[in-house]
Coordinates of C-alpha atoms and ligand atoms in Angstrom, one line a residue:
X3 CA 32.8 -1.8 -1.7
X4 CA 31.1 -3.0 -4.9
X5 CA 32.6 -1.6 -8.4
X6 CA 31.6 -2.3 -11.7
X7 CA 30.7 -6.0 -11.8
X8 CA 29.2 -7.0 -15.3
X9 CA 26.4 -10.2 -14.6
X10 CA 27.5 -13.2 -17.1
X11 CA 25.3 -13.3 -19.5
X12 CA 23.8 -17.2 -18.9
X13 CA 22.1 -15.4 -16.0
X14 CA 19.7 -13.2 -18.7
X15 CA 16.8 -15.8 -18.7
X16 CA 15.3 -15.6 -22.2
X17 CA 11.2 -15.1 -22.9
X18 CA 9.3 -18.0 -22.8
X19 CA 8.8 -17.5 -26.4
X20 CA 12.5 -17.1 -27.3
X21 CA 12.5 -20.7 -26.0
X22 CA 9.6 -21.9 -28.1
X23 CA 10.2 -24.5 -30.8
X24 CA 7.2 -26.1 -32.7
X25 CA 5.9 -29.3 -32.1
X26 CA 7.1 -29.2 -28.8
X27 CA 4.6 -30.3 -25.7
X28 CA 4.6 -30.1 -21.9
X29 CA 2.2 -33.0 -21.8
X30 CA 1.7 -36.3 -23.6
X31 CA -2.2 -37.3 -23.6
X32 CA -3.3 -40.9 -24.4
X33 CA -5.0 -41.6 -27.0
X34 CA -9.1 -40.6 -27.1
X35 CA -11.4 -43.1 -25.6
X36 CA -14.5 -40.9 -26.2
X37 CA -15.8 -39.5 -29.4
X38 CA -14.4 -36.7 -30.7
X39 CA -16.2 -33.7 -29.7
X40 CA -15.7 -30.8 -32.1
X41 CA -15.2 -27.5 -30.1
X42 CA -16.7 -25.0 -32.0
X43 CA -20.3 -27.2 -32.4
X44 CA -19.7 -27.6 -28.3
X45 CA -18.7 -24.1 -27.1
X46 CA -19.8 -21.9 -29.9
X47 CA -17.8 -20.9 -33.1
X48 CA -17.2 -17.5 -31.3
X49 CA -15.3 -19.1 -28.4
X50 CA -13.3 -21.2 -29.7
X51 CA -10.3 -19.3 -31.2
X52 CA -8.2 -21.3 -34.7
X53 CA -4.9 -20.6 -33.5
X54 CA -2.7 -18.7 -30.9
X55 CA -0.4 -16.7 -32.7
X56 CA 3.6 -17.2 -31.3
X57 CA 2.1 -19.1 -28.5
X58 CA 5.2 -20.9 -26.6
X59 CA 5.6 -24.3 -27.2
X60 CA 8.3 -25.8 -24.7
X61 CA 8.7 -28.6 -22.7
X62 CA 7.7 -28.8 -18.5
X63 CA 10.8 -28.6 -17.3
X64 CA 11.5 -25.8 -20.1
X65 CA 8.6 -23.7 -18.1
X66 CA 8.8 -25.1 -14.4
X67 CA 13.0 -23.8 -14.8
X68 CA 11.8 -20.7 -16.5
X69 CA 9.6 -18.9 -13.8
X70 CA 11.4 -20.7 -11.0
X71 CA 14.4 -18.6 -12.4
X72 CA 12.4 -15.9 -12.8
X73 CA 11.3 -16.1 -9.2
X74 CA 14.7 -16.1 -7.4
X75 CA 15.3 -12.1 -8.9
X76 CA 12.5 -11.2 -7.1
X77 CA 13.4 -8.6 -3.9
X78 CA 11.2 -9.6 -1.1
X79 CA 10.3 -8.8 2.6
X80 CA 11.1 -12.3 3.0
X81 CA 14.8 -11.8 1.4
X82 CA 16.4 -8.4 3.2
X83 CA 14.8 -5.0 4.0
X84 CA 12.0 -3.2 2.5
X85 CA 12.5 0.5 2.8
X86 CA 10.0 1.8 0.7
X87 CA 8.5 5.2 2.5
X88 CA 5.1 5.4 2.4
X89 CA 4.1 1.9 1.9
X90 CA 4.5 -0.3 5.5
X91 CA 6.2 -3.4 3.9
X92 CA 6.2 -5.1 7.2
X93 CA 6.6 -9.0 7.2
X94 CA 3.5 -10.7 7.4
X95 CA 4.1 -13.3 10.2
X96 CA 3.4 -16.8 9.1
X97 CA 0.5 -17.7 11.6
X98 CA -1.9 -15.5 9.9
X99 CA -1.6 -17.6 6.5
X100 CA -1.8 -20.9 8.6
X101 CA -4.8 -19.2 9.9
X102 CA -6.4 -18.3 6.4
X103 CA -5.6 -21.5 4.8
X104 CA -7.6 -23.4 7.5
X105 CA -10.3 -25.2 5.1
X106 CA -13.7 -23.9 6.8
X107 CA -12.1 -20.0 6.4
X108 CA -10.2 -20.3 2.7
X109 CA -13.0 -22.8 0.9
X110 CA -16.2 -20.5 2.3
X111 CA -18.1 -19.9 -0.7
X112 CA -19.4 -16.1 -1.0
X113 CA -22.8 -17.6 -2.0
X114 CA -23.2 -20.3 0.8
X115 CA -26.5 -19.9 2.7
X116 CA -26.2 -16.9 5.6
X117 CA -26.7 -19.7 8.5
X118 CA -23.9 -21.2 7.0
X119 CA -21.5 -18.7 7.3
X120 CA -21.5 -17.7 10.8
X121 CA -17.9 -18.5 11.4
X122 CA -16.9 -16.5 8.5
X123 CA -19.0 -13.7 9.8
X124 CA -17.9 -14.2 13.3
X125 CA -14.3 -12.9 11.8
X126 CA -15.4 -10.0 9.9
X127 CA -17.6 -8.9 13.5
X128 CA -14.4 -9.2 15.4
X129 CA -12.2 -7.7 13.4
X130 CA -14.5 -4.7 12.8
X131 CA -15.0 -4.4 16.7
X132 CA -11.0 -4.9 17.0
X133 CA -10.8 -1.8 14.5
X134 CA -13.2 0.3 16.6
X135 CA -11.1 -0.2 19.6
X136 CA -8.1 1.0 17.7
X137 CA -9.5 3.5 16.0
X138 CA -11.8 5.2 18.3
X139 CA -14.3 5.1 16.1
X140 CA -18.2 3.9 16.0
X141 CA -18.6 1.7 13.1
X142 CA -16.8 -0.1 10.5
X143 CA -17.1 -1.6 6.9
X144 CA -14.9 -3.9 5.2
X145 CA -16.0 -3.5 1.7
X146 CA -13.8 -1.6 0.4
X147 CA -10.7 -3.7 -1.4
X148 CA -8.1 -1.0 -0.7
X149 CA -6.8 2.4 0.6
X150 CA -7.9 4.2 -2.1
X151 CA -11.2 2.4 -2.5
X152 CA -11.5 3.3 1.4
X153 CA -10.9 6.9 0.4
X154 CA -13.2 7.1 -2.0
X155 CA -16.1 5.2 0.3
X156 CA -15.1 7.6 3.2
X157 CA -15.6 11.1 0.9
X158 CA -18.6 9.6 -0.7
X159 CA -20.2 9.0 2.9
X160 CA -19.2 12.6 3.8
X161 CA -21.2 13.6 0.8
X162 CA -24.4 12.1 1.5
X163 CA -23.5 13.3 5.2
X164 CA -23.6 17.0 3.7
X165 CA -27.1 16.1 1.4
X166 CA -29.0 14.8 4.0
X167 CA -28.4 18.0 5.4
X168 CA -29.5 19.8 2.3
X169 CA -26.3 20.8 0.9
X170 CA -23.1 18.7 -0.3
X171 CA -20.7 21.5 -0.4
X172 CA -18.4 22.6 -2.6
X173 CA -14.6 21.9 -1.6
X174 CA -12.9 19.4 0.1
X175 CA -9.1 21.0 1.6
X176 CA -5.9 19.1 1.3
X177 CA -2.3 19.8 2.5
X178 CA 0.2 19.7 0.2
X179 CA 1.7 16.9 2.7
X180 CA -0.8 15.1 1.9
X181 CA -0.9 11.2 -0.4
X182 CA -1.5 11.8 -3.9
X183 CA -4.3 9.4 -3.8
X184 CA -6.3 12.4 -1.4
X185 CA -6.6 14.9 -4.1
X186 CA -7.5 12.0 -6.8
X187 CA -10.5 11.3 -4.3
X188 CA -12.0 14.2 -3.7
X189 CA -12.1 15.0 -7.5
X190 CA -13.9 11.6 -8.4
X191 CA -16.6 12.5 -6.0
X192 CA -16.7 15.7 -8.0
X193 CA -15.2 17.7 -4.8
X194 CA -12.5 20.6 -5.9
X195 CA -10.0 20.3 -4.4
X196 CA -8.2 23.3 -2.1
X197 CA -4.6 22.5 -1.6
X198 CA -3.5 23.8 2.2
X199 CA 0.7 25.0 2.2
X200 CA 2.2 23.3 5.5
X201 CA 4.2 25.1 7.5
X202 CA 7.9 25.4 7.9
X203 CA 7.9 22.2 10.6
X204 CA 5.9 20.4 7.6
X205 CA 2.4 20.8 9.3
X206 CA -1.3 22.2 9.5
X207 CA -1.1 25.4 9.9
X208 CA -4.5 26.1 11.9
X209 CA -4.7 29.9 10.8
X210 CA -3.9 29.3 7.2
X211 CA -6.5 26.3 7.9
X212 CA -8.8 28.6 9.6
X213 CA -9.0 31.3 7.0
X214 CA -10.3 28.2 4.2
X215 CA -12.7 26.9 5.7
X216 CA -16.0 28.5 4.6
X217 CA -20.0 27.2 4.4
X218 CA -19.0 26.1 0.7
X219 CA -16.5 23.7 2.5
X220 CA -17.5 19.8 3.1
X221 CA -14.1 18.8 4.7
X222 CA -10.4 18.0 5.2
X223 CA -8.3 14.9 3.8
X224 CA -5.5 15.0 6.0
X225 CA -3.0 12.2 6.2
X226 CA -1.3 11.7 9.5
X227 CA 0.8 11.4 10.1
X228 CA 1.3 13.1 7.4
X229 CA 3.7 11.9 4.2
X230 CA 6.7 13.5 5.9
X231 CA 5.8 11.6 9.0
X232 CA 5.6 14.4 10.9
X233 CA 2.3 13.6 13.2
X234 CA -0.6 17.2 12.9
X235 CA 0.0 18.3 16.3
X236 CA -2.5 21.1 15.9
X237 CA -5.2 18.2 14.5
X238 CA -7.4 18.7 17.1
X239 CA -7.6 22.2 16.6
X240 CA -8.0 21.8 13.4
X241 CA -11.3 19.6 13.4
X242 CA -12.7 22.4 15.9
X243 CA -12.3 25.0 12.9
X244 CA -14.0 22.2 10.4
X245 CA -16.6 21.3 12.6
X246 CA -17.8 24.9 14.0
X247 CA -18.0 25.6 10.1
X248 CA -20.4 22.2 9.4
X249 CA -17.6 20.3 7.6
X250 CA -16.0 17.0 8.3
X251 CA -12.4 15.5 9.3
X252 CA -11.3 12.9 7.2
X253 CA -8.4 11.1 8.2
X254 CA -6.5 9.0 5.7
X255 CA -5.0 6.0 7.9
X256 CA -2.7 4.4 5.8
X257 CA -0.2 5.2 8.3
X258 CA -1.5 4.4 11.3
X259 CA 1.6 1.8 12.2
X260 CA 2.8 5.1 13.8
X261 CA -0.4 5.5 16.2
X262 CA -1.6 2.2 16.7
X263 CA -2.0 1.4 20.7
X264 CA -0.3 5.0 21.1
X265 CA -3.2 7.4 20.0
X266 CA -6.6 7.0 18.7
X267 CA -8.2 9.7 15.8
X268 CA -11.5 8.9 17.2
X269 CA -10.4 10.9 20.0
X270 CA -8.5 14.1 18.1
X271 CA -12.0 14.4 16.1
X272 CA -11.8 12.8 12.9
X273 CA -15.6 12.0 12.0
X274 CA -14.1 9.3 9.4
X275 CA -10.8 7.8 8.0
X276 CA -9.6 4.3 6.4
X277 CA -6.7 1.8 7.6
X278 CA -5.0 0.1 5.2
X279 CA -5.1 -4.0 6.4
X280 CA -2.0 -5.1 4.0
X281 CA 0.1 -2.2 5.5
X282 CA -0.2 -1.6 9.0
X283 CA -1.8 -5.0 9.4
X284 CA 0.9 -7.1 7.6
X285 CA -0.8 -8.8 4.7
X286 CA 1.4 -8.9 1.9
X287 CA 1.2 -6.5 -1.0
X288 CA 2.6 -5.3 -4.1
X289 CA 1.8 -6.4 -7.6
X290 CA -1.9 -5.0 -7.2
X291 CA -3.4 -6.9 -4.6
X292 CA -5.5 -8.1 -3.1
X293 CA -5.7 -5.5 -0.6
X294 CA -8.1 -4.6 2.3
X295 CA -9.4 -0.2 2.9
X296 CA -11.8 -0.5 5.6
X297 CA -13.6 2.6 6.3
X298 CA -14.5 3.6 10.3
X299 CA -16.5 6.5 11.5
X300 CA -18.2 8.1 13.9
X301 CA -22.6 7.7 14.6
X302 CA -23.3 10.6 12.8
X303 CA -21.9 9.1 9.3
X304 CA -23.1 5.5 10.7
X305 CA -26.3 5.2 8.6
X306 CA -24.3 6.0 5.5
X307 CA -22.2 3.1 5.5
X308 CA -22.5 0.6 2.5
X309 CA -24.6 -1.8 2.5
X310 CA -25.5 -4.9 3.9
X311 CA -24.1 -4.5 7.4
X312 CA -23.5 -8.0 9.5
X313 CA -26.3 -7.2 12.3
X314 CA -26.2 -9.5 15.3
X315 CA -30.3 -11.1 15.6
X316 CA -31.3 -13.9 17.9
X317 CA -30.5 -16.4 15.6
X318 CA -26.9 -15.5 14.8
X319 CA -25.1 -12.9 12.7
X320 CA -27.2 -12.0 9.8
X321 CA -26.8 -9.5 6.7
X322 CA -28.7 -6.3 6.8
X323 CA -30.0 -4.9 3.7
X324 CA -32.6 -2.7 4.9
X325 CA -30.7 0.3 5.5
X326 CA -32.1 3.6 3.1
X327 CA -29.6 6.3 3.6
X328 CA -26.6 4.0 2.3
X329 CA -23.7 5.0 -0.3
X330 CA -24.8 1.5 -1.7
X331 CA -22.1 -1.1 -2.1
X332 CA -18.7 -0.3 -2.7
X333 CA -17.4 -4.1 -3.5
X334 CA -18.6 -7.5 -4.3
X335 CA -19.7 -10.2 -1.3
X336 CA -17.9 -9.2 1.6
X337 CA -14.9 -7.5 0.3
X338 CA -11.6 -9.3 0.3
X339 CA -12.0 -11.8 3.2
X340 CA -9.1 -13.4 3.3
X341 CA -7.1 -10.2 3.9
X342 CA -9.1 -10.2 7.0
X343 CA -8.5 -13.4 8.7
X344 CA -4.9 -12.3 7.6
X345 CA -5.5 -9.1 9.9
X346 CA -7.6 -10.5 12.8
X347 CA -4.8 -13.4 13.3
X348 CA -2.0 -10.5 13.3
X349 CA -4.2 -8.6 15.7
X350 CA -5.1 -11.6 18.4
X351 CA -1.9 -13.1 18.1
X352 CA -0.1 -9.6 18.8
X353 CA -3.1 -8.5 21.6
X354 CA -2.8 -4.9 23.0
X355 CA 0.4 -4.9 24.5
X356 CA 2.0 -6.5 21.1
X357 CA 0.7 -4.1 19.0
X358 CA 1.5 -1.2 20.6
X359 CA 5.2 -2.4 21.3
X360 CA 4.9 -2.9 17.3
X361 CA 4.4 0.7 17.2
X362 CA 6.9 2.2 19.4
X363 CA 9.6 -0.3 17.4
X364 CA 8.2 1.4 14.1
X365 CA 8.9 4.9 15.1
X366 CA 12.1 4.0 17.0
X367 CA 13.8 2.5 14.1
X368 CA 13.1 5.4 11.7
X369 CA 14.4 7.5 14.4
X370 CA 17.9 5.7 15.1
X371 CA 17.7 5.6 10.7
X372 CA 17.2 9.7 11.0
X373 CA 19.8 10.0 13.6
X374 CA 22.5 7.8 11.8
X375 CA 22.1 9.4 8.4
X376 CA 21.5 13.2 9.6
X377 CA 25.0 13.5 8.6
X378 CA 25.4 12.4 5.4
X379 CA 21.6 13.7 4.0
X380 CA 19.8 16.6 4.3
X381 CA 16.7 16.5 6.2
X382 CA 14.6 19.5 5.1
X383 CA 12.0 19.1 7.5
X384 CA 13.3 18.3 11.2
X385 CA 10.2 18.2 13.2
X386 CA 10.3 14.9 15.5
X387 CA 9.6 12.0 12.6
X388 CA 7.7 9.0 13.8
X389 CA 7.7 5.9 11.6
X390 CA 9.5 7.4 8.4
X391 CA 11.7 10.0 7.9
X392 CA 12.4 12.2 4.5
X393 CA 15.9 13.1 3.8
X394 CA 16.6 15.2 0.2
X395 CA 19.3 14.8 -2.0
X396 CA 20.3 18.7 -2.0
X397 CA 24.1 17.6 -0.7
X398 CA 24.3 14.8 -3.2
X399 CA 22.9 17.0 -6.1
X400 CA 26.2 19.4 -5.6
X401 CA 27.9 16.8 -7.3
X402 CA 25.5 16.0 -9.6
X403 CA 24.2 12.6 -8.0
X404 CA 20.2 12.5 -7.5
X405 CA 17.9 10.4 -5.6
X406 CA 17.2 8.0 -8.1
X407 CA 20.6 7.4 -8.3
X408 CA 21.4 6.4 -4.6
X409 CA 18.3 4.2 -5.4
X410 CA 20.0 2.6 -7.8
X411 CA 23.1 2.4 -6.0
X412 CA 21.3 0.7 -3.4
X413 CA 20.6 -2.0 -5.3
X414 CA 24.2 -3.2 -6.0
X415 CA 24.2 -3.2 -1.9
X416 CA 21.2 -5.9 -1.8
X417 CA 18.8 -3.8 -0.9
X418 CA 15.4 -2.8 -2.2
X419 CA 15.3 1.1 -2.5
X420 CA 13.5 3.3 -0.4
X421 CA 10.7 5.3 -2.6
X422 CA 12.4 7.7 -4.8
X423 CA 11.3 11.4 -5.2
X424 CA 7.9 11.3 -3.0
X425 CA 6.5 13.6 -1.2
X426 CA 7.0 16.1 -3.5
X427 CA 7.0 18.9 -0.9
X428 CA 10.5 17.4 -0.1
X429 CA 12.8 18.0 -4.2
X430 CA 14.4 15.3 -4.4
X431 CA 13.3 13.3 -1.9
X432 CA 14.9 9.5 -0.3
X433 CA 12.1 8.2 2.1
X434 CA 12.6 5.5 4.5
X435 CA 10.2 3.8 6.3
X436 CA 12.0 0.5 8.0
X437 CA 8.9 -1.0 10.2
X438 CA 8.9 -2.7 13.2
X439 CA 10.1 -5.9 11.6
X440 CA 13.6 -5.2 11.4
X441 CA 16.6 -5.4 13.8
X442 CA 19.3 -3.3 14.3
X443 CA 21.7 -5.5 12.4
X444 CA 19.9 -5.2 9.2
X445 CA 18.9 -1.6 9.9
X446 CA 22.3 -1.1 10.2
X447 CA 23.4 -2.7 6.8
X448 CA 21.0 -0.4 5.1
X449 CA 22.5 2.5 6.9
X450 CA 25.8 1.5 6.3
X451 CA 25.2 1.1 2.7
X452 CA 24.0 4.7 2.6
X453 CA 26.9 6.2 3.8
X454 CA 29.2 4.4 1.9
X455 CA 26.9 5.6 -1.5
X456 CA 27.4 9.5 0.1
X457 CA 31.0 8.3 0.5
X458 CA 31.0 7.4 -2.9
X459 CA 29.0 10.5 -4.3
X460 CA 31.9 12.4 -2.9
X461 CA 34.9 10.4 -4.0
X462 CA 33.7 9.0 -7.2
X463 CA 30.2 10.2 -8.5
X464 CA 30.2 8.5 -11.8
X465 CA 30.1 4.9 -10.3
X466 CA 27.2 6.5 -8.3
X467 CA 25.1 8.1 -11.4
X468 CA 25.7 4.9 -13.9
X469 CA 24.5 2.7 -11.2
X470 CA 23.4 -0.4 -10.9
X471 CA 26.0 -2.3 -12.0
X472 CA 25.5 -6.0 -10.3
X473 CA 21.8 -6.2 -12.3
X474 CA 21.1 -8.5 -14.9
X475 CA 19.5 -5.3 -16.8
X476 CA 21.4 -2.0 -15.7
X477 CA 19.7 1.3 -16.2
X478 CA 16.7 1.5 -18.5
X479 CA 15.2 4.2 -20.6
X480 CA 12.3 5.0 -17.9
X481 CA 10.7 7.4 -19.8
X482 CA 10.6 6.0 -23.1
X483 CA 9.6 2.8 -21.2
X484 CA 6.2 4.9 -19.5
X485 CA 5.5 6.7 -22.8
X486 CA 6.1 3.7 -25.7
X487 CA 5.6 0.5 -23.8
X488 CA 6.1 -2.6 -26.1
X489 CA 3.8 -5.3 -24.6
X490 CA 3.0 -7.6 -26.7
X491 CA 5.7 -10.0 -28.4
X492 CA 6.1 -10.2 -32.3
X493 CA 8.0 -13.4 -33.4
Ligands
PLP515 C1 -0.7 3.5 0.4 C2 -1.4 4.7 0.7 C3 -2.6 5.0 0.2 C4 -3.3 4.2 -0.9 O1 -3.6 2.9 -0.4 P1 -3.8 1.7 -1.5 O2 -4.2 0.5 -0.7 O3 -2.5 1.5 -2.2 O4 -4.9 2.1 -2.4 C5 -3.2 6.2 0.6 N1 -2.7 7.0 1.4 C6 -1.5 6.8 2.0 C7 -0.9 7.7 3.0 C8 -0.8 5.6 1.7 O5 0.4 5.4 2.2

């Protein structure tokens, strides 16, 4: 067991510009064969800035050292286990970045001539046929550069859905089991928002649904499975109640690493709903991005999508502008393409049968987490979970102990922690979503190390709340950190 280890203090790499001495050059030029241009005369007095105040001045092997350091504290999926519920931090197998570094794919230019960018489009009309298939749906677009973006495409098309109609409604409903990005949606498309309770298993309940939905209604945001990861067994019944009513089922996909090959939403009536290509299709993310939200629907929500659309004519695949019921476009070019070679290589090179063993893997390692730490954690909702499970920190709080601090615990283990205090139906929640991509030896580090920090919680809490203790920087002021962030550096 870990105790209080103190990290020597050559290991706290200093700011670049702590390093910075003047005079000091990372390159030696000869001298100028040319005549001297002046810059401001070249470039314009207004681009050309006098000086950079404090910038660094070190030497290469000063920088190249520097962030090489840096990089080695990173956690990774390439390093150890990446339980953050919620977020599908799957490894991203190393054929699909063979396949989006190949030269014809990586070095396509967004503005090279249509004829000359059939293979390129070739990709994106596979991969948006490959979506259908999972899905269930009719159509898809790749524009949109994330899963929020997809959200936001997806209500916007359910709006001009409702105003071809003559009406765009009033309300859009959302369980309170629902991501926080759902709710942020619908109220930039100008929607209310109506928040649905769940029941005491954690979902839809279709009479509480039943007695919402009104005229004034444009549709559901439902998440599902839903942020416990408890799948909406009643979801079928519940898009009957939308749809006798007029209103739409929007299904928020960012979890679909629980369904794929297993069950399609095109087929438990959801009219539309986004995937989320760096999580359930295993490009990398983090750090903002790049990211990939395509949106699919169903015909009736078909003529809405953004435009162009790749349309197949008899001299290849061509971009079609000419469509005049469309939200319009939601991205640049052809949204971010190489997180779609990334997803079409993991796609082929898993094929049917891979994918959906991908699945089962998913929701049979969050089960044997569930059933390992059941003991140890509360688990407030106990309806079957399928690729993530919730525990609370009610038994650990009797001792004063809270979620963020088994996080932090955690991280004197060698693990990355699981996401701290979300959903927030669940107070205090630890959720854990391990993917297919792990074993059961690492699964079972990370489970171990769990029930050592309950162990600990009970024996000696206070190595537990001051936690981490193996960091280069132990705990922070988080919240003076949020509200007073210092930025910029002053010599
Ligand atoms: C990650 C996630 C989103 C948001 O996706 P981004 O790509 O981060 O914008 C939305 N809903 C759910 C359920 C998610 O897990």
């Amino acid at each position: 067991m870990i105790k209080k280890v103190r990290s020597h203090p050559t290991q706290n790499e200093p700011l670049l510009f702590e390093r910075s001495s003047p005079g000091k050059k990372a390159y030696q030029l000869p001298a100028l064969d040319v005549p001297e241009v002046d810059p401001a005369a070249a470039l314009g007095g207004e681009n050309v800035r006098e000086e950079i105040p404090g910038f660094p001045e070190v030497s290469e092997v000063e920088v190249i050292r520097h962030f090489t350091r840096l990089s080695t504290w990173n956690y990774a999926i390439d390093l150890g286990v990446y339980p953050l519920g919620s977020c599908t931090m799957k490894y991203n197998p190393r054929i699909n970045e063979l396949v989006a570094r190949l030269d014809g794919l990586a070095w396509a230019h967004p503005y090279q001539p249509e004829t000359r960018s059939q293979g390129a489009f070739e990709v994106m009309a596979h991969l948006e046929q490959a979506l259908e298939e999972i899905t269930g749906m009719d159509a898809v677009t790749l524009q949109p550069a994330a899963g929020a973006q997809g959200e936001l495409t997806g209500i916007l098309l359910m709006r001009a859905y409702h105003e071809k109609q003559g009406n765009p409604r009033k309300k859009i409903l959302i369980p309170d089991s629902a991501h926080g990005t759902n709710p942020a949606t619908a109220a930039m498309v100008g929607y209310e928002v109506e928040n649905i309770a769940s029941n005491s298993h954690g979902m839809l309940d279709p009479e509480v649904l039943a007695r919402a939905v009104t005229e004034d209604v444009a549709g559901i945001m439902v998440t599902n499975p839903n942020t416990l990861g408890v799948f909406e067994r009643d979801i079928a019944r519940a898009a009957e109640i939308l749809h006798a009513k007029g209103a739409l089922v929007y299904m928020d996909g960012a979890n679909m690493n629980a369904l794929v090959g297993i069950a399609r939403p095109g087929d438990f009536g959801v009219d539309v709903m986004h995937l989320n290509l760096h999580k359930t299709f295993s490009t990398p993310h983090g750090g903002g991005g790049p990211g990939s939200g395509p949106v699919a629907v169903k015909k009736h929500l078909e003529p809405f999508l953004p435009a162009p659309r790749l349309k197949t004519t008899a001299e290849g695949l061509r971009l079609d502008f000419d469509r005049p019921d469309s939200i319009g476009r939601v991205r640049a070019f052809y949204g971010n393409f190489g997180v779609l070679v990334r997803a079409l290589a993991y796609i082929l090179a898993h094929g049917g049968n891979g994918l959906r063993n991908a699945t089962v893997d998913a929701v049979l390692n969050a089960n044997y987490i569930r059933r390992r730490l059941e003991p140890y954690y509360d688990l407030p909702y106990t309806a079957p979970n399928m690729h993530e499970v919730v525990f609370s920190d009610s038994k650990q709080a009797a001792r004063g102990v809270r979620t963020g601090d088994i996080a932090k615990r955690l991280i004197d283990y060698g693990f990355h922690p699981y996401t701290v205090s979300f959903p927030l139906i669940v107070h205090g929640a630890l959720m854990i979503e391990p993917t297919e991509t792990e074993g059961k030896m690492e699964i079972d580090l990370l489970v171990d190390a769990l029930i050592s920090i309950a162990l600990e919680t009970e024996n000696d809490p206070d190595v537990v709340k001051s936690a981490p203790h193996t960091t280069r920087v132990s705990r922070v002021d988080e919240v003076t950190a949020a509200r007073r962030p210092v930025l910029r550096w002053k010599p």
